[in-house]
Amino acid sequence: MKHAIITTLVLGTAALAAPAKADTLDIVKQRGMVTCGVSQGVAGFSAPDDTGKWSGFDIDICRAVAAAALGDADKVSYVPLSTNERFTALQSGTVDLLSRQTTWTLSRDAGLGIRFVGTAYYDGQGFMVRKELDIDSALKLSGATVCTEQGTTTEQNVADYFGANKLKYEPVVIDSADAIVKAFDTGRCDVYTTDASALYAQRLKLADPAAYVVLPEIISKEPLGPAVRQGDDKWFSIVRWALFALVEAEELGITQANAEAGLTSANPAIRRFLGAEGDSGQQLGLDPRWSYNIVSKVGNYGEIFERNLGQSSELKIDRGINALWNAGGLMYAPPVR
Ligand SMILES: N[C@@H](CCC(=O)N[C@@H](CS)C(=O)NCC(=O)O)C(=O)O
């Protein structure tokens, strides 16, 4: 018995030690590529075009990390992952980070051997139904069949919501976003529920998008953000500050177009942010121009939002609570200094 306990302890220690030793930045540099886990095709977030080129909000976060780590935003290998596959792919090292509409929750952050670096998009769960049902509130959905994706917070929230409001429902749990669209389109379920942003994206895939309406209720908090494996603090810091840099650049008014001019700006905060002064790169183990590389190659947070999700995109999502803190929103980066 005693022996068994000792063995367990030793094995336990070895299992913990392995990821702590792994230096993801070194691996990324040797490989010359960041591997980024993304969703399999959700307009505005991550979708490949006809030539296989990926674009979207989640993709731009992968690109920002590659710009910071390698000086080249194009050096990313995208690994499309279903909701069920995503955490295993990160835990096993198949991907260096997840940038995939994934909600930061306690159980995921503390219990899965992964760490969320921050929130890239503050979302919440919504409901979509056919207009012809003439329903204007989720509270009128009693008796509905409800499509959700497997292994998501969506499944849990819907159970809470219908339970708390004493509404009956029949869950239809499906393992891919495209299969849900098909099920919904063909009437297998009355309701499609997921993150509100994804509802707007998925609506475009329906045969007649105008025949559907998104109900006003938002039933949960879904802070979506990138995650890395636990045990590599250096890589955690790099991904976290790549995300903060996007937000800080917007606050400082640094854009893809003016980043170069900013290197000689009269404003010391701008010069420091862009690496013309100070040693933020050295502290992160990166090139002094790490954040300049992010903004000049990918843009700032606002540019990324507008291009992929905002008014310049087909989704036309308002900034809402994803505006900067000094414009009434929640996006707030600690100082880069
Ligand atoms: N934010 C929720 C839901 C995430 C989620 O996977 N949403 C669907 C919305 S469409 C998705 O991204 N599916 C794409 C796919 O499975 O590739 C979570 O983290 O559990």
Coordinates of C-alpha atoms and ligand atoms in Angstrom, one line a residue:
M1 CA 0.0 0.0 0.0
K2 CA 2.8 2.3 1.1
H3 CA 4.6 1.4 -2.1
A4 CA 1.6 2.2 -4.2
I5 CA 1.3 5.6 -2.6
I6 CA 4.9 6.5 -3.2
T7 CA 4.6 5.3 -6.8
T8 CA 1.6 7.5 -7.3
L9 CA 3.4 10.5 -5.8
V10 CA 6.4 10.0 -8.1
L11 CA 4.3 9.5 -11.2
G12 CA 2.2 12.5 -10.1
T13 CA 5.3 14.7 -9.8
A14 CA 6.6 13.5 -13.2
A15 CA 3.3 14.2 -14.9
L16 CA 3.3 17.7 -13.4
A17 CA 7.0 18.3 -14.3
A18 CA 6.7 17.6 -18.0
P19 CA 4.6 20.5 -19.1
A20 CA 6.5 22.9 -16.8
K21 CA 9.7 22.1 -18.7
A22 CA 8.1 22.4 -22.1
D23 CA 9.1 25.7 -23.7
T24 CA 6.4 26.4 -26.2
L25 CA 8.2 29.5 -27.6
D26 CA 11.3 27.4 -28.3
I27 CA 9.2 24.7 -30.0
V28 CA 7.4 27.4 -32.0
K29 CA 10.7 28.9 -33.1
Q30 CA 12.1 25.6 -34.1
R31 CA 9.0 24.7 -36.0
G32 CA 8.8 28.2 -37.5
M33 CA 5.1 28.0 -37.0
V34 CA 2.4 28.5 -34.4
T35 CA -0.3 25.8 -34.3
C36 CA -3.6 27.3 -33.5
G37 CA -6.8 25.4 -32.7
V38 CA -9.8 27.1 -34.3
S39 CA -13.5 26.2 -35.0
Q40 CA -14.4 24.4 -38.2
G41 CA -16.1 27.2 -40.0
V42 CA -18.1 30.0 -38.4
A43 CA -18.4 33.2 -40.5
G44 CA -16.5 36.1 -39.0
F45 CA -14.7 34.0 -36.4
S46 CA -12.8 31.3 -38.4
A47 CA -13.5 30.1 -41.8
P48 CA -11.4 28.9 -44.8
D49 CA -12.1 30.4 -48.3
D50 CA -12.1 28.4 -51.5
T51 CA -8.4 28.4 -51.6
G52 CA -8.1 27.1 -48.0
K53 CA -7.0 30.5 -46.6
W54 CA -8.4 31.1 -43.1
S55 CA -9.8 34.4 -41.9
G56 CA -11.8 35.8 -39.0
F57 CA -11.6 37.3 -35.6
D58 CA -10.2 34.1 -33.9
I59 CA -7.8 33.7 -36.8
D60 CA -6.5 37.3 -36.3
I61 CA -5.7 36.4 -32.7
C62 CA -3.6 33.4 -33.9
R63 CA -1.9 35.8 -36.4
A64 CA -1.2 38.3 -33.6
V65 CA 0.5 35.6 -31.6
A66 CA 2.6 34.5 -34.6
A67 CA 3.5 38.1 -35.3
A68 CA 4.7 38.5 -31.7
A69 CA 6.5 35.2 -31.4
L70 CA 8.0 34.9 -34.9
G71 CA 7.7 38.4 -36.5
D72 CA 5.4 36.9 -39.2
A73 CA 1.6 36.8 -38.9
D74 CA 1.4 34.3 -41.7
K75 CA 3.4 31.6 -39.9
V76 CA 0.3 29.8 -38.4
S77 CA -0.9 26.3 -39.0
Y78 CA -4.7 26.2 -38.3
V79 CA -6.2 23.1 -36.8
P80 CA -10.0 23.0 -37.1
L81 CA -11.5 21.5 -33.9
S82 CA -15.0 20.5 -32.9
T83 CA -16.3 21.5 -29.5
N84 CA -15.6 18.0 -28.3
E85 CA -12.0 17.8 -29.6
R86 CA -10.8 21.3 -28.6
F87 CA -9.5 20.7 -25.0
T88 CA -7.8 17.4 -25.7
A89 CA -6.0 18.9 -28.7
L90 CA -4.6 21.7 -26.4
Q91 CA -3.8 19.3 -23.5
S92 CA -1.9 16.9 -25.8
G93 CA 0.2 19.5 -27.5
T94 CA -1.5 19.2 -30.9
V95 CA -2.0 23.0 -30.7
D96 CA 0.0 25.7 -29.0
L97 CA -3.1 27.7 -28.2
L98 CA -6.9 27.6 -28.7
S99 CA -8.5 30.6 -30.3
R100 CA -11.9 29.2 -30.8
Q101 CA -15.1 30.8 -29.4
T102 CA -14.4 29.1 -26.1
T103 CA -15.9 30.3 -22.9
W104 CA -13.7 31.0 -19.9
T105 CA -15.2 29.1 -16.9
L106 CA -13.8 28.0 -13.6
S107 CA -14.0 24.3 -14.3
R108 CA -12.1 24.7 -17.6
D109 CA -9.5 27.1 -16.2
A110 CA -8.8 25.1 -13.0
G111 CA -9.7 21.6 -13.9
L112 CA -8.5 20.8 -17.4
G113 CA -4.8 21.6 -17.3
I114 CA -5.4 24.7 -19.4
R115 CA -5.4 28.4 -18.7
F116 CA -7.4 31.3 -20.3
V117 CA -5.2 34.3 -21.0
G118 CA -8.1 36.8 -21.1
T119 CA -11.3 37.7 -22.8
A120 CA -11.3 38.6 -26.5
Y121 CA -15.0 38.8 -27.0
Y122 CA -17.7 39.3 -24.3
D123 CA -20.6 37.2 -25.5
G124 CA -23.8 35.7 -24.1
Q125 CA -26.1 32.8 -25.1
G126 CA -29.1 33.6 -27.2
F127 CA -32.0 31.8 -29.1
M128 CA -33.0 31.7 -32.7
V129 CA -36.4 30.5 -34.0
R130 CA -38.4 30.5 -37.2
K131 CA -40.4 33.8 -37.6
E132 CA -43.5 31.9 -38.5
L133 CA -43.7 30.5 -34.9
D134 CA -44.5 34.1 -33.9
I135 CA -42.6 33.9 -30.6
D136 CA -41.1 37.1 -29.2
S137 CA -39.6 35.7 -26.0
A138 CA -37.6 32.7 -24.9
L139 CA -40.1 32.4 -22.0
K140 CA -42.6 31.2 -24.5
L141 CA -40.5 28.2 -25.6
S142 CA -42.1 25.6 -23.4
G143 CA -42.3 22.3 -25.1
A144 CA -39.8 23.2 -27.8
T145 CA -37.1 21.0 -29.3
V146 CA -33.8 22.7 -28.8
C147 CA -30.6 22.1 -30.8
T148 CA -27.3 22.6 -29.0
E149 CA -23.7 21.5 -29.7
Q150 CA -22.1 18.8 -27.6
G151 CA -19.6 19.6 -24.9
T152 CA -20.5 23.3 -24.6
T153 CA -21.6 25.7 -21.9
T154 CA -24.6 26.1 -24.2
E155 CA -25.9 22.7 -23.2
Q156 CA -25.5 23.5 -19.4
N157 CA -27.1 27.0 -19.6
V158 CA -30.1 25.9 -21.5
A159 CA -30.8 23.2 -18.9
D160 CA -30.4 25.9 -16.1
Y161 CA -32.7 28.4 -17.9
F162 CA -35.5 26.1 -18.8
G163 CA -35.3 24.5 -15.3
A164 CA -35.3 27.8 -13.5
N165 CA -38.3 29.0 -15.5
K166 CA -40.1 25.7 -15.2
L167 CA -40.3 25.3 -18.9
K168 CA -40.2 21.9 -20.6
Y169 CA -38.0 21.2 -23.6
E170 CA -36.5 18.4 -25.5
P171 CA -32.7 18.7 -26.1
V172 CA -31.3 17.7 -29.4
V173 CA -27.5 17.5 -28.9
I174 CA -25.4 17.4 -32.0
D175 CA -21.6 17.2 -32.4
S176 CA -20.9 19.8 -35.1
A177 CA -22.1 23.3 -36.0
D178 CA -22.8 22.4 -39.6
A179 CA -25.0 19.4 -38.6
I180 CA -27.0 21.7 -36.3
V181 CA -27.6 24.1 -39.1
K182 CA -28.9 21.2 -41.2
A183 CA -31.1 19.9 -38.3
F184 CA -32.5 23.4 -37.7
D185 CA -33.1 24.1 -41.4
T186 CA -35.0 20.8 -41.9
G187 CA -37.2 21.4 -38.8
R188 CA -35.6 18.7 -36.6
C189 CA -35.5 21.4 -33.8
D190 CA -37.6 24.5 -33.2
V191 CA -34.8 26.4 -31.5
Y192 CA -31.1 26.9 -32.2
T193 CA -29.3 28.2 -29.1
T194 CA -25.6 29.1 -28.9
D195 CA -23.4 32.2 -28.3
A196 CA -25.3 35.2 -29.7
S197 CA -22.4 36.1 -32.1
A198 CA -22.4 32.6 -33.5
L199 CA -26.1 32.7 -34.0
Y200 CA -25.7 35.7 -36.3
A201 CA -22.9 33.8 -38.2
Q202 CA -24.8 30.6 -38.4
R203 CA -28.0 32.3 -39.6
L204 CA -26.2 33.2 -42.8
K205 CA -25.8 29.4 -43.6
L206 CA -29.6 28.8 -43.4
A207 CA -31.5 28.4 -46.7
D208 CA -33.5 31.5 -46.0
P209 CA -31.9 33.6 -43.2
A210 CA -34.7 36.2 -43.3
A211 CA -37.1 33.5 -42.1
Y212 CA -35.5 33.4 -38.7
V213 CA -35.4 35.7 -35.7
V214 CA -33.0 36.0 -32.7
L215 CA -35.0 36.4 -29.5
P216 CA -34.1 39.3 -27.1
E217 CA -33.1 37.1 -24.1
I218 CA -29.4 36.6 -23.4
I219 CA -29.2 33.9 -20.7
S220 CA -25.6 33.7 -19.8
K221 CA -22.1 35.2 -19.7
E222 CA -19.8 33.8 -22.3
P223 CA -16.4 35.5 -22.1
L224 CA -14.7 34.0 -25.1
G225 CA -10.9 34.0 -25.1
P226 CA -7.7 32.2 -26.1
A227 CA -6.4 29.4 -23.9
V228 CA -2.9 27.7 -23.5
R229 CA -1.7 24.7 -21.5
Q230 CA -0.9 25.1 -17.9
G231 CA 2.7 24.9 -16.9
D232 CA 4.4 27.2 -19.4
D233 CA 4.3 30.7 -17.8
K234 CA 6.4 32.2 -20.5
W235 CA 4.1 31.2 -23.3
F236 CA 1.0 32.1 -21.2
S237 CA 2.5 35.7 -20.9
I238 CA 3.2 35.9 -24.6
V239 CA -0.3 35.0 -25.6
R240 CA -1.9 37.1 -22.9
W241 CA 0.2 40.2 -23.9
A242 CA -0.5 39.7 -27.6
L243 CA -4.2 39.9 -26.7
F244 CA -3.6 43.0 -24.5
A245 CA -1.5 44.6 -27.1
L246 CA -4.4 44.6 -29.6
V247 CA -6.6 46.4 -27.1
E248 CA -3.8 48.8 -25.9
A249 CA -3.0 49.7 -29.5
E250 CA -6.6 50.7 -30.1
E251 CA -6.6 52.8 -26.9
L252 CA -3.4 54.6 -28.0
G253 CA -4.8 55.2 -31.5
I254 CA -2.2 53.0 -33.2
T255 CA -3.5 51.4 -36.4
Q256 CA -2.1 49.1 -39.0
A257 CA -1.6 52.2 -41.2
N258 CA 0.1 54.5 -38.7
A259 CA 2.2 52.0 -36.6
E260 CA 5.4 52.8 -38.6
A261 CA 5.0 56.6 -38.0
G262 CA 4.3 55.8 -34.3
L263 CA 7.9 54.6 -33.8
T264 CA 9.0 58.2 -33.8
S265 CA 5.8 59.6 -32.1
A266 CA 6.1 62.5 -29.7
N267 CA 4.0 60.4 -27.2
P268 CA 6.3 58.3 -25.1
A269 CA 3.6 55.7 -24.4
I270 CA 3.3 55.1 -28.1
R271 CA 7.1 54.8 -28.6
R272 CA 7.3 52.5 -25.6
F273 CA 4.3 50.4 -26.8
L274 CA 5.9 49.9 -30.2
G275 CA 9.3 49.0 -28.8
A276 CA 11.1 52.0 -30.0
E277 CA 11.9 52.4 -26.3
G278 CA 11.9 50.2 -23.2
D279 CA 12.4 46.5 -22.9
S280 CA 9.0 44.9 -22.9
G281 CA 10.2 42.5 -25.7
Q282 CA 13.1 41.3 -23.6
Q283 CA 10.9 40.7 -20.6
L284 CA 8.6 38.5 -22.7
G285 CA 11.5 36.8 -24.4
L286 CA 10.5 38.4 -27.7
D287 CA 11.9 40.8 -30.3
P288 CA 11.8 44.4 -29.2
R289 CA 9.3 45.1 -32.0
W290 CA 6.9 42.3 -30.9
S291 CA 3.9 44.6 -30.5
Y292 CA 4.8 46.7 -33.6
N293 CA 4.8 43.5 -35.5
I294 CA 1.3 42.7 -34.2
V295 CA -0.3 46.0 -35.1
S296 CA 1.5 46.6 -38.4
K297 CA 0.6 43.1 -39.6
V298 CA -2.8 42.4 -38.0
G299 CA -4.1 45.8 -36.9
N300 CA -5.5 46.8 -33.5
Y301 CA -8.5 45.3 -31.7
G302 CA -11.0 47.7 -33.2
E303 CA -9.7 47.1 -36.7
I304 CA -9.9 43.3 -36.2
F305 CA -13.5 43.6 -34.8
E306 CA -14.8 45.9 -37.6
R307 CA -13.2 43.8 -40.4
N308 CA -14.5 40.5 -39.2
L309 CA -17.6 41.1 -37.2
G310 CA -18.5 44.8 -37.3
Q311 CA -20.0 47.1 -39.9
S312 CA -17.5 46.2 -42.6
S313 CA -18.4 42.5 -42.3
E314 CA -21.5 40.6 -43.3
L315 CA -22.4 40.1 -39.6
K316 CA -22.7 43.8 -38.7
I317 CA -22.4 43.1 -35.0
D318 CA -22.2 46.3 -32.8
R319 CA -19.2 46.8 -30.6
G320 CA -21.6 46.9 -27.6
I321 CA -19.8 45.7 -24.4
N322 CA -16.8 44.9 -26.5
A323 CA -16.1 48.6 -26.9
L324 CA -13.1 50.0 -25.0
W325 CA -13.5 50.7 -21.3
N326 CA -13.3 54.5 -22.0
A327 CA -16.1 54.2 -24.6
G328 CA -18.5 52.4 -22.3
G329 CA -17.3 48.9 -22.9
L330 CA -15.4 46.2 -21.1
M331 CA -12.2 46.0 -23.2
Y332 CA -9.4 47.1 -20.9
A333 CA -5.7 46.2 -21.1
P334 CA -3.2 46.8 -18.3
P335 CA -0.5 49.3 -19.2
V336 CA 2.3 48.0 -21.5
R337 CA 5.2 49.4 -19.6
Ligands
LIG1 N1 -18.8 29.2 -26.0 C1 -19.4 27.9 -25.9 C2 -19.8 27.4 -27.2 C3 -18.7 27.3 -28.2 C4 -19.0 26.7 -29.6 O1 -18.4 25.7 -29.9 N2 -19.9 27.2 -30.3 C5 -20.2 26.8 -31.7 C6 -21.1 27.9 -32.2 S1 -21.5 27.8 -33.8 C7 -19.0 26.5 -32.5 O2 -18.1 27.3 -32.5 N3 -19.1 25.6 -33.4 C8 -18.1 25.4 -34.4 C9 -17.5 24.1 -34.6 O3 -17.9 23.2 -33.9 O4 -16.6 24.0 -35.4 C10 -18.4 27.0 -25.2 O5 -17.2 27.4 -25.1 O6 -18.7 25.9 -24.9

